[in-house]
């Protein structure tokens, strides 16, 4: 970690977004993670995505559990709301917060331990309920904060820094999210921001449960030979299905990638996702076919990245529960507590 | 682009903008750190070695380092008025606070080497030659027509900018090395002088002639019209002590500024400067103009002198034609009448400060010294030798009027040439500088320099009250930084000599350095040619005067590209790098002066 605060000085040409903010205005405190941690790159990508979307910082709520990954909300969006909860319990806090105020943009940041080990149940229920949020898992295959024990996402056969071999089957959070009905599913790599930033932008604007599984090497405990989550391994096995461009109304469309077959999805807020297919056989809007394809390629040892699934007509928790649109804090006492008479009427209906 | 060759000493030298811009290549950040550490005497000696006159230059230097200073660039967009580090005035701090440094000066040589070197003129160029050669055993004699040594430092620069005691002290350090000084001894025939059999002769006679203005009335009013540099010299040596109340100073350079400010102190009450050019095109440094304005001296621009007006043989005023500047296609300036009526200003005396020229009436045509059609000696630009190999020129005498620090730089180079020549070596083979590159890492995130970036704006040097300052010509106007302000100002220095050094073999392309860099200096991109790369970096690299540092291809076949332009040298990249691919290393470059180091031409490579 670094002890100095990052100097506020910035490049004179640093651009401003439509709110007048520079990218630096979306930064948080200086990171205390190990130098070179993939998580810091993901933080930088989130900062970039929020800046590009010109999100008002006070409209974001950052939520996390416990772990190195869960510490990172402190290192970005210094002017946003935040709740650092207990280990594996970010999903229930996120669900509750979202129920109370659907107007905020919810950004959960978790780790593979936090979400696939201790918080696996919470993770699953959040996905199946369709909580409208961006759920980032910074996936390094280990418990980084507690010094590198295998987590539940560690691949079978991968080696720990101290030589032990993991024999258990890995949990693939993206596959689980498919099954549980998540409506936006993507996988990225902390070492490829060009791919990652648009994936985050897509997730932040998606009006449903969006899972981003980001492979994020732990330089201290899982970046060695025999690890399947090291910089070298991921670079060698990374197979991108597609390249995503996030097109907001104001930004001109610029092709960032080599041409391929493109596929555009109009979003409800007027923006558009443009996918350049790198694998022609993959259709990210077909939940069943996509899952099968993904499974086959993962079995052959590929780290498949890109936009894995998108439901352009998502539903979320509030729709399921038919809740009131107004955030609870904006309702008056009379509306929140309609009184004994109203209670009596409800009870009467249930008799 | 090809990978950057950081073993070439010029590469990192250029990154140290101030040192590169300094004609004598003073290691600026090195002495600034010493000042911050309170080691004033050490800071003084670093300067003394490079520029010989730290106390003088700390008050008067033309400071080419400051416009070059990186701080001025990084403050763009970060500070309402971006300003460089006050490099020059920090030098003065070292001189003011150093205490007694006599014991640190080189000792006189135990044995003379039997070689006799003469210097014509006792200005900064000659004194530098003397300082470099005397400790080596050369017998150096310095001749000057003036009664005291210092050249224009003593005769021209007014005392309110530079106290005499400072000149005495620093000229003294040189003469105390066993240099023979021959005051009041003007050389009037080079032919006869050469016949005295000197092993080498250095001509540092300056550019002693002030340009005159040949317009109607000049002759009639001669008694009240003075050529600026002659008049200043006369004031400096105490021959002139008064001027009449209403004074017009003609000219827009630093001499004009010294003339008007001097006049203001010895009787001039209504003093004005009248210049042909516009205010921004004036030759004077911005701070010199500021100082004059601060003393209530108006500067009137775009007026071309037409006539000295006189009545009964007495000057009564001057008329001027209003003009404006137009620029032709080649950018050359032309002053054309604006059509407004002439302007007239009353005055009692006029000081002409419209330029300075070289003059070598004492060098006979048959001495063998070639002159060009402008009357300047034909010189080898590197060795400063004339067409007579053992006669060298330096300072204002070499390439026309410049300034003190250029005179010093020439002096060093000429001393090297003389030393090599008289040792039987080829003066054209110049010595390589001594360079070292040393890691500053002390702990995981500890460096042996202060890498925290200070946000302060430039600190102002305190001035004496205007009344008090104008009361006497001997009262120094600037007071100099106190220790606390000097510390704060020193902390603004970015330590540009602590270089970011990249080891491509170690990089795992984790992006940590690029993410943390506050100035977006670092990019990992596909290689390309320079123009292409400059447009494709995290932040555009439009300042082509600043280098791109390009690595060899990394594992992903991309390259690391660093735009040196706005790097804060904060070391965060190195703190963030998991593999130590970045390191902060102090680059120290010492120009090799005359002496054994310049002779053996030893192989020196960057560490
Ligand atoms: C008014 C004024 C103000 C200036 N202010 C500054 C300033 O603030 N900062 C700055 O950096 N520069 C300043 N300069 C310029 C600076 O003074 C000169 O560039 C510098 O002094 C040149 O040094 P030099 O060694 O070449 O010669 P000089 O300093 O000019 O010295 C030459 C010496 O040679 C002597 N000499 C000449 N011919 C003979 C001869 N035939 N025999 C014997 N002796 C001879 C002269 O008497 C003189 O003493 C100023 C110049 C002027 C005119
Ligand atoms: C209830 C509880 N159990 C155990 C721990 C110890 N613990 C802290 S972080 C952590 C694992 C974090 O792993 P992960 O979410 O992958 O985060 P990483 O540090 O790898 O980013 C564990 C087990 C805890 N803090 N609380
Ligand atoms: S910041 Fe310091 S080292 Fe850099 S150019 Fe300025 S004075 Fe020199
Ligand atoms: S020292 Fe490193 S982090 Fe700091 S500004 Fe320079 S390149 Fe960027
Ligand atoms: S931090 Fe170090 S390893 Fe990472 S990209 Fe930068 S130089 Fe390479
Ligand atoms: Mg983990």
Tab-separated table of N, CA and C in Angstrom, chain B residues 67 240 242 273 315:
chain	number	residue	atom	x	y	z
B	67	UNK	N	11.754	29.313	-17.098
B	67	UNK	CA	10.731	29.006	-18.113
B	67	UNK	C	10.719	27.521	-18.487
B	240	UNK	N	29.382	59.609	-11.601
B	240	UNK	CA	28.101	60.303	-11.744
B	240	UNK	C	27.286	60.032	-10.496
B	242	UNK	N	24.351	62.333	-9.817
B	242	UNK	CA	23.092	63.070	-9.916
B	242	UNK	C	22.547	62.987	-11.332
B	273	UNK	N	10.064	55.403	-19.400
B	273	UNK	CA	10.732	54.594	-20.418
B	273	UNK	C	9.893	54.693	-21.678
B	315	UNK	N	18.616	70.848	-24.031
B	315	UNK	CA	17.575	69.853	-24.338
B	315	UNK	C	16.286	70.230	-23.602
